[in-house]
Amino acid sequence: MTDRLGILVRRLRTQAGLTQEQMAERSGVSVRTIRRLETGKASDHRLGTVNLLADALELGVEDRRQLAAVLAPANSSPIPLQGKANGDSGRPFEPEPESESEPEVVSEVDRMLAGAAAELAREVGRRWQKEEEQRRVHDPFPLPVRWTRAPARLTDHAENIQRLPPGVRPEPMEAAGDLRSVAEAYRGIPSGRLVILGRAGSGKSIMAIRLVLDLLGGSGPYRSRRVPVIFNVGAWDATAVALRDWLVDLLLRDYPHLARRTPAGSTLAAALVDAGLVLPVLDGFDEIAEGLRQEALEALNATSLPLVLTSRAGEYAEAVSAARAPLVWAAGIELAGLAPDDLAAYLSRTARPAAQDGRAPGGGGGEGSEGGEGGEGGEALWDLVLEVLRSGKDPAGGRLAEVLSTPLMIALARTMYSEAPGRDPAELLDAGRFPTVSYLEDHLLAGFVPTVYRPRVAERAATGDPDRDRRRDRRRTWEPDRARHWLGHLAHHLVRLDRDRHDLAWWQIGESLPRSTRVLTVALVSALCVAVSDWAVVLLVVPITPGEALVQGAVVGPVGGLAFGCFYAVMAAFGGGSFAPSQVRLRLRGRAGGGIGRRPVRTFTDRFAAVVPGGFVMGIGCACAFALQRALYEGRSLTDPALVEPLLINMLVLGLIFSSAAGLVFGLLAALETPLDVGSAATPAGLLSANRATVYRQVLVIVPVLTLAIALGGGLVVRLLAGVLGPLSWKLPEGLVVGAVGGLGGGLSYALCFTAWGQWLIFSRLLLPLTGKLPWNPEDFLDDAYRRGVLRRSGAVYQFRHVRLQHHLGHTYRRRQGNYTPATFPVPPRPADGSSTTTHGP
């Protein structure tokens, strides 16, 4: 009976065109219960559960009679109904409790995933609510971004979207709506797949944010079982990384607390994706490199994963044509432009009257009126422009209406004219200055940064220390030209060959320096760390003269720096040389619940294998330093056989000692690691702070433990190799000295040159400011640029407010630097419709 019931339920569900997840959402029965039922693993079938499934499938009398016959062959009557099928009151039905015979590990996984999904939902909602406020979407009111159904050639058949069996007519879909109704429209899509199309700057990203917040804010049947998470899909290379792995990687980057592992061994991020508890909102499909969009669309079509995709219509249409299919099972909506009446209602309310004149809003004396008629309010500032736009007779007004039909350009115009004194928007109607749409757009883009960085009184922080507040305010008072130069360098840094990157990650800013400069810097910093460590240890412990100690450090330091520099050069050649911030922290006083996982052997082995090459290079450098020191003191040539043979032996022995010691130390670090909590990595600054604290703690562990590992492990290695290589000497006092120099010098070199925070310190905080490409406090500068609206946050990274702004700043920077060549730095072509080449809204 069990097998027959499962087969029948599966057949009825397939005929209804529902997935197990969709039937679970309709019925309230868990996916696991449905899966157990269909696979024949359930032995106790509750009548209430089958009733819920029958109602969810909207079964007729005959189908219900078949179910009743399977449940109780002697009873030919339909299954008793308690819902809409028999006119009952329809009181809610509780899903059946989980079987007590289920293994404990399954219920533990379910509880972990439920808790992780709830925690992720809270964090996603908090972040995007704050981001929506930062982008001033509701000030003074949300722009009326409207949408209509996308062209039929860019969507799947309605029968496929609604997952209907053959012969069933589809229900009519919503024909139009606005920002407030997009979540309701999405809930009415049985496939859970939606494509949002629009011009550049038309508000697709804002609509995606509103969709996420509305889905998270629903309750009861309107609350999504899946947690909607926004991913910038422009960085995805479908030919190199599978969609599932890419989603997991970004979840781990933006939500490091999901690095905790389930009892099954996978991370919470992977488990949530595999369980279908994450709804990917893929923002910026058109930002994928042109040659990769077809592969990306084909990869999306190979899955049935519910998702939301935003894109410019032109780029999406090209990908559809190349793939010979739109996003399968996906409905589509297209954003419409704003009308002059929308501009009149919005712009007139953005120019507030000046606060100091004491008059009520709407009166005279607006701040923006300094550039227009004196003493008039916010409406007067835009009166002439709005009158020309309404008339529709002036060609200049027609061009301006076309430009201001997108929320991006409206936001730029508002910033330049409504919020900055002394500017008159009537200049936008000057046909001589702005003969085309492109001139108008470039004018608004060029004036945005100088406007937001105009001198103004900074807010006072509630620190209680006026001197500290004044120092901080001075640091955050950036000159417009310098700010534009620094932002231009960051925009230029994101250019990579024939494609752009849009995620401005603080740990990758150092890559804007030439590779040779970074290698030389790593070698110099490592040499200084090793030399200072040698001087400190030798002068405190070894009874030699200061002159001898200085000579020894001067020899050991450069040799160690050369070894570390060569190792970094190899890493830079094959992997770029940048290090992602650690997704963990160290707990030196025991381990909190929810550690990294239950696979310590594999974790230890992976970490051991990763650091052994670096440890071996460190040992070789130490052997070379000893040989050079001996040659200098004894006046011998480095080619002397009496030096070469011991050098080769020492390179092998010390390489094994240092590599094994480094492997053991970093294996210990792995045992002390625990995932970051949500709050410590909620922002780029939070992740930087957490990584800095992690590196500090790593140094506290590395220095003493590596010292002891070298000193004690060296004796063991020497004993094992003495019979093969001949007489070897490793006394404990000498081993402790070597270990202390290696532990302190190696620990500091690792912290500064081979961690995300260390590279941020030596490249972004020191070298780039020295060359004038960044300010001396780039962390404050990035945060301030975010608060001014030039940058926005996307999880653990920054992005420019709009990719069009990024292109403009980068292009201007290259022209000013005199290194602009079209072959190297291509300016994206402007579409025929005059819109920009980007996706995100304001």
XYZ file of C-alpha atoms in Angstrom, residues 440-764:
325
model
C 22.981 65.990 -20.868
C 23.774 62.611 -19.320
C 27.500 63.329 -19.232
C 26.830 66.698 -17.606
C 24.798 65.096 -14.826
C 27.381 62.359 -14.302
C 30.282 64.828 -14.276
C 28.600 67.149 -11.792
C 27.529 64.491 -9.309
C 30.818 63.923 -7.435
C 31.749 67.636 -7.092
C 28.240 68.301 -5.809
C 28.186 65.638 -3.102
C 31.722 66.606 -2.011
C 31.011 70.314 -1.746
C 32.209 71.824 1.564
C 29.680 71.479 4.328
C 29.496 71.283 8.091
C 30.053 67.713 9.249
C 27.769 66.078 11.782
C 29.065 65.835 15.319
C 29.622 62.303 16.570
C 28.395 61.330 20.008
C 31.802 60.199 21.280
C 32.092 62.701 24.074
C 35.559 63.751 22.861
C 35.363 67.069 20.931
C 39.028 66.964 19.883
C 38.657 63.471 18.499
C 35.466 64.468 16.684
C 37.193 67.483 15.097
C 40.097 65.323 13.937
C 37.692 62.831 12.433
C 35.692 65.580 10.730
C 38.868 67.038 9.219
C 39.789 63.620 7.895
C 36.398 63.342 6.234
C 36.546 66.769 4.600
C 37.691 65.753 1.144
C 38.408 68.232 -1.637
C 36.157 67.519 -4.633
C 39.034 67.257 -7.117
C 41.006 64.901 -4.895
C 37.924 62.809 -4.168
C 37.192 62.517 -7.884
C 40.823 61.491 -8.510
C 40.715 58.769 -5.833
C 37.338 57.500 -6.967
C 38.609 57.480 -10.537
C 41.556 55.320 -9.501
C 39.187 52.851 -7.829
C 36.964 52.780 -10.925
C 40.014 52.271 -13.119
C 41.169 49.467 -10.808
C 37.963 47.552 -11.564
C 38.785 47.384 -15.282
C 40.201 43.998 -16.217
C 41.196 43.572 -19.894
C 37.996 43.490 -21.961
C 35.551 43.277 -19.057
C 34.702 45.157 -15.908
C 34.431 44.085 -12.337
C 31.784 45.797 -10.252
C 32.534 44.525 -6.750
C 34.941 46.902 -5.001
C 36.443 44.600 -2.360
C 38.845 46.217 0.094
C 41.113 43.159 0.047
C 41.572 43.467 -3.744
C 42.390 47.177 -3.960
C 46.108 46.362 -3.687
C 45.865 44.628 -7.070
C 45.732 48.094 -8.647
C 49.481 48.237 -8.061
C 51.739 46.590 -10.664
C 52.668 43.018 -9.816
C 56.370 43.862 -9.740
C 55.717 46.607 -7.193
C 53.767 44.239 -4.970
C 56.443 41.539 -5.136
C 59.174 44.039 -4.274
C 57.099 45.426 -1.398
C 56.495 41.945 0.025
C 60.209 41.175 -0.191
C 61.153 44.414 1.576
C 58.519 44.074 4.317
C 59.467 40.431 4.937
C 63.158 41.332 5.040
C 62.465 44.016 7.606
C 60.330 41.652 9.720
C 63.001 38.926 9.706
C 65.869 41.348 10.336
C 64.126 43.076 13.259
C 63.170 39.696 14.718
C 66.763 38.469 14.456
C 68.139 41.606 16.076
C 65.617 41.443 18.912
C 66.204 37.745 19.678
C 69.991 37.730 19.276
C 70.588 40.882 21.292
C 68.396 39.604 24.137
C 69.550 35.972 24.225
C 72.851 35.335 22.438
C 76.051 36.665 24.087
C 77.548 38.395 21.044
C 78.539 41.979 20.365
C 75.991 44.415 18.935
C 78.070 44.718 15.776
C 77.941 40.991 15.154
C 74.219 40.993 15.857
C 73.623 43.824 13.379
C 75.629 42.040 10.712
C 73.743 38.801 11.290
C 70.359 40.513 11.059
C 71.468 42.420 7.973
C 72.290 39.089 6.351
C 69.339 37.021 7.560
C 66.733 39.697 6.800
C 67.357 40.216 3.064
C 67.770 36.480 2.472
C 64.472 35.780 4.248
C 62.818 38.631 2.369
C 64.075 37.237 -0.927
C 62.655 33.819 -0.075
C 59.239 35.231 0.872
C 59.279 37.523 -2.166
C 59.924 34.601 -4.525
C 57.123 32.603 -2.917
C 54.734 35.551 -3.279
C 55.810 36.070 -6.904
C 54.821 32.503 -7.733
C 51.449 32.971 -6.012
C 50.871 36.271 -7.835
C 51.686 34.689 -11.186
C 49.167 31.873 -10.765
C 46.530 33.292 -8.421
C 46.707 37.080 -8.573
C 48.476 37.453 -5.233
C 45.477 38.745 -3.277
C 44.047 36.973 -0.253
C 40.363 36.837 0.613
C 39.536 37.708 4.222
C 39.287 34.760 6.546
C 35.726 33.601 7.127
C 36.614 32.517 10.649
C 37.876 33.912 13.924
C 40.049 32.339 16.590
C 38.785 31.485 20.040
C 41.761 31.056 22.330
C 39.573 30.192 25.330
C 37.803 27.129 24.133
C 35.398 26.715 21.311
C 31.910 28.086 20.974
C 29.047 26.049 19.686
C 28.798 25.713 16.000
C 32.411 25.213 15.057
C 33.764 24.718 11.613
C 32.824 21.105 11.370
C 33.318 17.485 12.268
C 36.109 16.708 9.822
C 39.257 17.750 11.728
C 41.519 15.332 9.867
C 40.582 16.716 6.455
C 40.769 20.297 7.709
C 44.189 19.668 9.203
C 45.435 17.936 6.038
C 44.241 20.721 3.739
C 45.809 23.417 5.888
C 49.037 21.430 6.305
C 49.403 20.974 2.532
C 48.698 24.660 1.893
C 51.487 25.996 4.136
C 54.191 23.355 3.637
C 55.643 25.078 0.505
C 55.917 28.388 2.354
C 57.584 26.733 5.328
C 60.055 24.941 3.078
C 60.964 28.225 1.372
C 61.451 29.794 4.783
C 63.844 26.982 5.759
C 65.822 27.330 2.528
C 66.172 31.051 3.161
C 67.412 30.402 6.678
C 70.021 27.919 5.373
C 71.209 30.409 2.767
C 71.507 33.113 5.420
C 73.647 30.869 7.616
C 75.920 30.040 4.664
C 76.275 33.705 3.698
C 77.035 34.682 7.284
C 79.709 31.988 7.547
C 81.272 33.049 4.253
C 81.488 36.655 5.418
C 83.033 35.799 8.784
C 85.490 33.244 7.421
C 86.333 35.158 4.259
C 85.436 32.274 1.976
C 83.852 32.217 -1.459
C 80.275 31.013 -1.764
C 81.462 28.509 -4.355
C 83.822 26.871 -1.858
C 82.940 23.122 -1.697
C 83.362 23.301 2.069
C 80.378 25.690 2.110
C 78.304 24.275 -0.735
C 77.892 20.771 0.706
C 76.742 21.974 4.183
C 74.493 24.498 2.445
C 72.694 21.805 0.467
C 72.290 19.628 3.549
C 71.022 22.570 5.628
C 68.575 23.557 2.881
C 67.036 20.091 3.024
C 67.098 19.725 6.800
C 65.896 23.249 7.630
C 63.329 23.073 4.842
C 61.840 19.934 6.404
C 62.004 21.432 9.907
C 60.323 24.707 8.988
C 57.720 23.138 6.664
C 56.632 20.510 9.191
C 56.556 23.092 11.980
C 54.480 25.502 9.872
C 52.077 22.711 8.938
C 51.578 21.748 12.581
C 51.071 25.354 13.668
C 48.493 26.173 11.030
C 46.760 22.869 11.693
C 46.420 24.024 15.297
C 44.985 27.316 14.098
C 42.367 25.363 12.158
C 41.367 23.614 15.386
C 40.804 26.992 17.076
C 38.715 28.482 14.286
C 35.037 29.220 14.564
C 32.819 31.040 12.022
C 32.314 34.769 12.251
C 29.071 35.907 13.788
C 26.582 37.890 11.747
C 27.278 41.274 13.272
C 31.049 41.155 12.877
C 30.845 40.881 9.085
C 27.654 42.753 8.197
C 29.571 45.447 6.281
C 32.925 45.796 4.509
C 34.231 47.693 7.544
C 32.916 44.976 9.846
C 34.664 42.275 7.846
C 37.888 44.306 7.864
C 37.685 44.733 11.628
C 36.981 41.030 12.133
C 39.887 40.046 9.869
C 42.225 42.402 11.728
C 41.274 40.826 15.051
C 41.742 37.349 13.572
C 45.231 38.216 12.324
C 46.199 39.615 15.745
C 45.163 36.387 17.397
C 46.886 34.314 14.776
C 50.151 36.098 15.515
C 49.699 35.430 19.238
C 49.431 31.727 18.446
C 51.955 31.489 15.602
C 54.949 33.117 17.308
C 55.230 30.936 20.454
C 53.941 27.712 18.908
C 56.123 28.011 15.800
C 59.123 28.739 18.025
C 58.585 25.551 20.018
C 57.715 23.512 16.932
C 60.977 24.512 15.239
C 63.088 23.988 18.346
C 61.611 20.624 19.373
C 60.731 19.345 15.910
C 64.205 20.189 14.682
C 65.750 17.715 17.099
C 63.416 14.960 15.896
C 64.130 15.657 12.212
C 67.893 15.714 12.840
C 67.737 12.364 14.609
C 65.768 10.827 11.731
C 68.155 12.144 9.058
C 71.452 11.672 10.894
C 71.826 8.120 9.677
C 71.294 9.175 6.058
C 73.091 12.506 5.812
C 75.843 11.915 8.320
C 76.594 13.755 11.569
C 74.103 16.561 12.254
C 73.946 18.901 15.238
C 70.814 20.478 16.724
C 71.184 21.589 20.325
C 68.096 22.781 22.156
C 69.432 26.277 23.061
C 70.456 26.895 19.456
C 67.166 25.452 18.280
C 65.231 27.837 20.510
C 67.123 30.811 19.069
C 66.484 29.680 15.503
C 62.884 28.924 16.405
C 62.366 32.334 18.011
C 63.744 34.142 14.966
C 61.679 31.953 12.642
C 58.560 32.198 14.763
C 58.656 35.966 15.214
C 59.926 36.818 11.733
C 57.754 34.245 9.993
C 54.659 35.187 11.997
C 55.022 38.895 11.254
C 55.806 38.268 7.573
C 52.746 36.044 7.263
C 50.498 38.583 8.989
C 51.619 41.523 6.850
C 52.160 39.887 3.462
C 49.951 36.806 3.273
C 46.646 37.884 4.841
C 43.887 40.128 3.530
C 44.299 42.627 6.361
C 48.098 42.672 6.017
C 47.947 43.435 2.309
C 45.333 46.107 2.964
C 47.767 47.652 5.457
C 50.934 47.671 3.337
C 49.318 48.322 -0.061
C 46.136 50.345 0.553
